[in-house]
mmCIF file with all atom_site columns, C-alpha atoms in Angstrom:
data_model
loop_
_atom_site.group_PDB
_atom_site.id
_atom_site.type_symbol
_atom_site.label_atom_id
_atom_site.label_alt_id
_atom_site.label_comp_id
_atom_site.label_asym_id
_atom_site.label_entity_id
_atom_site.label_seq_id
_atom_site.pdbx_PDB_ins_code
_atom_site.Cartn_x
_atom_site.Cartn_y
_atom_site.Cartn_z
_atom_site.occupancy
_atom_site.B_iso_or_equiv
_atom_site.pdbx_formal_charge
_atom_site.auth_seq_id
_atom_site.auth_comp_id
_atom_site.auth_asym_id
_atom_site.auth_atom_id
_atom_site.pdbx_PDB_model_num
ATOM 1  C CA . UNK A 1 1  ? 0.000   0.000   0.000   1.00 74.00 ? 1  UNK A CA 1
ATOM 2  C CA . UNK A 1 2  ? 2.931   2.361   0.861   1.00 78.00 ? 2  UNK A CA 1
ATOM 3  C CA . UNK A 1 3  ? 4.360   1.932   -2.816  1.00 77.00 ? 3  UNK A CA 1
ATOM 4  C CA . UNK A 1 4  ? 0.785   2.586   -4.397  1.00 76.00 ? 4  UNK A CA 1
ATOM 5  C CA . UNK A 1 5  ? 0.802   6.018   -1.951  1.00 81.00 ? 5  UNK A CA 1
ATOM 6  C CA . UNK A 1 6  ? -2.292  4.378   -0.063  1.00 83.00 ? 6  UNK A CA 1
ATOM 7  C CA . UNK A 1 7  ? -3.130  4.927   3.525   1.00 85.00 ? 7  UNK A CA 1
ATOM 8  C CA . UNK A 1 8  ? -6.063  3.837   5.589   1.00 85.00 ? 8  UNK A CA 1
ATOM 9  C CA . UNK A 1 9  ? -6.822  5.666   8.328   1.00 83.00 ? 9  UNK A CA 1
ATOM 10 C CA . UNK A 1 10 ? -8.919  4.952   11.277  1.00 84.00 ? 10 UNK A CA 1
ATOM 11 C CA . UNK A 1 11 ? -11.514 8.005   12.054  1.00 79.00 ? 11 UNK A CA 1
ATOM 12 C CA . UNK A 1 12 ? -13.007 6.813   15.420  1.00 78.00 ? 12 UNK A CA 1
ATOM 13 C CA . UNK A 1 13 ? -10.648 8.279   18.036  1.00 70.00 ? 13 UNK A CA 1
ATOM 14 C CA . UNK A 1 14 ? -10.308 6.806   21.225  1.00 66.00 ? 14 UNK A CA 1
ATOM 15 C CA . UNK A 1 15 ? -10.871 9.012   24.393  1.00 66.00 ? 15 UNK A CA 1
ATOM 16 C CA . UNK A 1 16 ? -7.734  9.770   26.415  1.00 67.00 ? 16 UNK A CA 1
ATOM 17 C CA . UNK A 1 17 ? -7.135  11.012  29.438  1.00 69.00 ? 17 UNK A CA 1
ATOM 18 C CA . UNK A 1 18 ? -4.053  12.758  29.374  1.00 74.00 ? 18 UNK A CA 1
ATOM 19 C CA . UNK A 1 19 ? -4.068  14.090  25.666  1.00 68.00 ? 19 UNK A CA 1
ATOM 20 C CA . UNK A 1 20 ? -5.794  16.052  24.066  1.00 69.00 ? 20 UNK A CA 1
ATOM 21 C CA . UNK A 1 21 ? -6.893  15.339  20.555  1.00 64.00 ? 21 UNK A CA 1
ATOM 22 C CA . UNK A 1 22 ? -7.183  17.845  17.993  1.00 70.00 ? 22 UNK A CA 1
ATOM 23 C CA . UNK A 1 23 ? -10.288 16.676  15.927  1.00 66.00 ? 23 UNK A CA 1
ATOM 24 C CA . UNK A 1 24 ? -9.362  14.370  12.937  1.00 72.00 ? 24 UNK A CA 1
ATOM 25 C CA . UNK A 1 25 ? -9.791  16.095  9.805   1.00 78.00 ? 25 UNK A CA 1
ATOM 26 C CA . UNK A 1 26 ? -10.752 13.724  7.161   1.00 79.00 ? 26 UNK A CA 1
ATOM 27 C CA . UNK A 1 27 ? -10.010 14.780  3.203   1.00 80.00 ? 27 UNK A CA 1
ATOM 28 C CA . UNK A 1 28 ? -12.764 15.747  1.240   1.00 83.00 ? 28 UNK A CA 1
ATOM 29 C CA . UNK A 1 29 ? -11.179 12.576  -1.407  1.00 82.00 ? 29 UNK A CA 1
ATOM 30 C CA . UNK A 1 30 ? -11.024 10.600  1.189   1.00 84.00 ? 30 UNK A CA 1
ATOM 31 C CA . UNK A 1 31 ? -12.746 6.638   0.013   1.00 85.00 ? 31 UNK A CA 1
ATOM 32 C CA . UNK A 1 32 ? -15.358 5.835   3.398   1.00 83.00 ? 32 UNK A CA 1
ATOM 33 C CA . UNK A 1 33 ? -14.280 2.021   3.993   1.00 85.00 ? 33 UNK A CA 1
ATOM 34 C CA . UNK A 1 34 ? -16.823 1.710   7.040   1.00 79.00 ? 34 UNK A CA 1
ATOM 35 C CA . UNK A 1 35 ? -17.806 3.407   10.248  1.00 76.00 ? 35 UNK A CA 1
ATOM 36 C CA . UNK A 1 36 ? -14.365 4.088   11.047  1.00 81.00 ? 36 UNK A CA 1
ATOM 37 C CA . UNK A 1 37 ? -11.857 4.088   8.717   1.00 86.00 ? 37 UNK A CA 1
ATOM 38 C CA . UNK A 1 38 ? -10.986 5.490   5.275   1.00 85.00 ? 38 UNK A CA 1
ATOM 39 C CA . UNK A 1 39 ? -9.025  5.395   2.599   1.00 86.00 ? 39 UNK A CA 1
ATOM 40 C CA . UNK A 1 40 ? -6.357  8.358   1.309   1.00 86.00 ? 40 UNK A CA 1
ATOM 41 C CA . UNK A 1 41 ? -4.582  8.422   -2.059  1.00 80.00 ? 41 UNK A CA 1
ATOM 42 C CA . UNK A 1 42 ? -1.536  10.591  -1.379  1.00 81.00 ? 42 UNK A CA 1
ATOM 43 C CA . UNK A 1 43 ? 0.180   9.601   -4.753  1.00 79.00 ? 43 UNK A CA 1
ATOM 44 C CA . UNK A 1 44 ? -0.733  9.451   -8.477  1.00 79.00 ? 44 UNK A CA 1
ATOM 45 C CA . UNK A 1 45 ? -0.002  6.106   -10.177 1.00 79.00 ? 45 UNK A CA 1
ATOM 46 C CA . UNK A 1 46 ? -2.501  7.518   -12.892 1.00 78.00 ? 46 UNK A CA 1
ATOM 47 C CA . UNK A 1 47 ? -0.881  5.924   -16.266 1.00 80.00 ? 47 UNK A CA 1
ATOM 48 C CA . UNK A 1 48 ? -0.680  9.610   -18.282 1.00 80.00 ? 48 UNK A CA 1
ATOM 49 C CA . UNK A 1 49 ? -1.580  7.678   -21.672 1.00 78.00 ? 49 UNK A CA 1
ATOM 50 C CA . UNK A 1 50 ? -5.170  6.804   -20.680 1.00 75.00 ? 50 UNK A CA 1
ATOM 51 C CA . UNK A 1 51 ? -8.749  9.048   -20.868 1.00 77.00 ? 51 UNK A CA 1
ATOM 52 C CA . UNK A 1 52 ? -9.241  11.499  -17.960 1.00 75.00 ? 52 UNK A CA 1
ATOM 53 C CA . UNK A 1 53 ? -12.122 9.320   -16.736 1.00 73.00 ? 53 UNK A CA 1
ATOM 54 C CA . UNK A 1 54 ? -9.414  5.850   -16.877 1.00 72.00 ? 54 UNK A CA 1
ATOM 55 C CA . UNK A 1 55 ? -8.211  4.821   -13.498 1.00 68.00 ? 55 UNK A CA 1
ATOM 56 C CA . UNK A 1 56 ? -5.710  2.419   -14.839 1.00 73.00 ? 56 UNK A CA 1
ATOM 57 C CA . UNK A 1 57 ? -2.395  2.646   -13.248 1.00 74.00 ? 57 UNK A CA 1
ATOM 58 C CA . UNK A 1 58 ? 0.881   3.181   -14.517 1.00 76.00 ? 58 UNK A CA 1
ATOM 59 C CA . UNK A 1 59 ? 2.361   -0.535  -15.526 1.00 72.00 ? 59 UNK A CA 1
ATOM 60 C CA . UNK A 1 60 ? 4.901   -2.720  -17.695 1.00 71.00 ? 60 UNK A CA 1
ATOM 61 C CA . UNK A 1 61 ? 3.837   -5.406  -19.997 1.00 70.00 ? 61 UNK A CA 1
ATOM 62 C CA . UNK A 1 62 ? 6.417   -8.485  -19.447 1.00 69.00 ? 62 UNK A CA 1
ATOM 63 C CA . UNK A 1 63 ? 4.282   -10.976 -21.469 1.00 75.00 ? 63 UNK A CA 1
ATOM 64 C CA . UNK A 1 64 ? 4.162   -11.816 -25.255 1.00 85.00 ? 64 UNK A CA 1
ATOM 65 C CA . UNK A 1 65 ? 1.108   -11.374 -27.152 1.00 88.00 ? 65 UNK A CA 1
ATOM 66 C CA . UNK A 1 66 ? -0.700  -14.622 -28.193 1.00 88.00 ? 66 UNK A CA 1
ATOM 67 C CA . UNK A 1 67 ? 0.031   -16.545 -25.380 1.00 85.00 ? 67 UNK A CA 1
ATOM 68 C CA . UNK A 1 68 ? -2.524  -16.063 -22.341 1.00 81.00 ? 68 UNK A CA 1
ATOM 69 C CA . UNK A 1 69 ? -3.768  -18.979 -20.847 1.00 81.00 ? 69 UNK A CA 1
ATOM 70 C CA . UNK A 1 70 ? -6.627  -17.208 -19.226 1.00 81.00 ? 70 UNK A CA 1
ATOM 71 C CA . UNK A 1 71 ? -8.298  -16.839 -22.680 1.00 81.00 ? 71 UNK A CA 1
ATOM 72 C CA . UNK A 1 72 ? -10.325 -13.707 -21.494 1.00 79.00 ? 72 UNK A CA 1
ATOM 73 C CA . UNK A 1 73 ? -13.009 -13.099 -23.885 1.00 77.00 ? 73 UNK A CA 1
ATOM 74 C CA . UNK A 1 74 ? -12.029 -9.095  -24.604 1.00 74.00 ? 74 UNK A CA 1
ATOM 75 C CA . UNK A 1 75 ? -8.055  -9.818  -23.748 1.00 74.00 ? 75 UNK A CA 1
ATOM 76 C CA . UNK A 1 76 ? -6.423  -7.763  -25.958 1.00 80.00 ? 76 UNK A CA 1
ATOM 77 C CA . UNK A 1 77 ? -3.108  -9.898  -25.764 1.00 83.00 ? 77 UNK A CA 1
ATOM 78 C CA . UNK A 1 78 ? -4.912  -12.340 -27.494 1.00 86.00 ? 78 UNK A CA 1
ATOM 79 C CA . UNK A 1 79 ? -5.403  -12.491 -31.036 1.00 88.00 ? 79 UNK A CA 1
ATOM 80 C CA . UNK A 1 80 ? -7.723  -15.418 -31.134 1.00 86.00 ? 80 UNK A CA 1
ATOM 81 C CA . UNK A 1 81 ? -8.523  -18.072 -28.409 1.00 85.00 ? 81 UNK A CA 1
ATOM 82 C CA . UNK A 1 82 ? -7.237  -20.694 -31.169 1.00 87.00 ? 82 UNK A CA 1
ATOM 83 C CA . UNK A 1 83 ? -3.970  -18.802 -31.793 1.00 88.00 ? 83 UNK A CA 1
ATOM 84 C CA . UNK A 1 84 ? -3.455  -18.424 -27.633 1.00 85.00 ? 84 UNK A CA 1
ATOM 85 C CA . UNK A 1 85 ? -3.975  -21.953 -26.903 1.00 86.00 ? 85 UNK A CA 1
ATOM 86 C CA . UNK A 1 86 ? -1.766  -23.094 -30.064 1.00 89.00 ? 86 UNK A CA 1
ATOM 87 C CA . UNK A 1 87 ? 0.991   -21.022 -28.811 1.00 85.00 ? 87 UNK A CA 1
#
């Protein structure tokens, strides 16, 4: 999570004592997870070659085309189910 620039943070603060707590702010981006925690995306991993409305991250292709054994119906490594599975 650190690499993709996530953190979760837990809103429900406990009562103490001895401190006193400033009140939590909580980002207006923040993701709600539950009750009491969220998510914050301090880092964009946005890949720069995709549509504005894209959320695909930033990646590397290691594979060769025409070889995926998933044989995903809209796989665009994949040629042709026949050519995948020959290969």
């Amino acid at each position: 999570m650190t690499f993709l620039g996530v953190e979760i943070i837990d809103t429900k603060q406990q009562p103490d004592l001895f401190v006193d707590i400033e009140p939590l702010e909580i980002p207006s981006d923040a993701i709600l997870l539950d009750n009491s925690h969220c998510v914050v995306i301090n880092k964009n991993n946005k890949d720069k070659g995709q549509r504005m409305a894209c959320g695909c991250m930033k990646s590397k292709d290691i594979g060769e085309y025409n070889t995926c054994p998933h044989l995903c119906e809209y796989c665009y490594a994949n040629a042709s189910k026949e050519v995948a599975v020959a290969n």
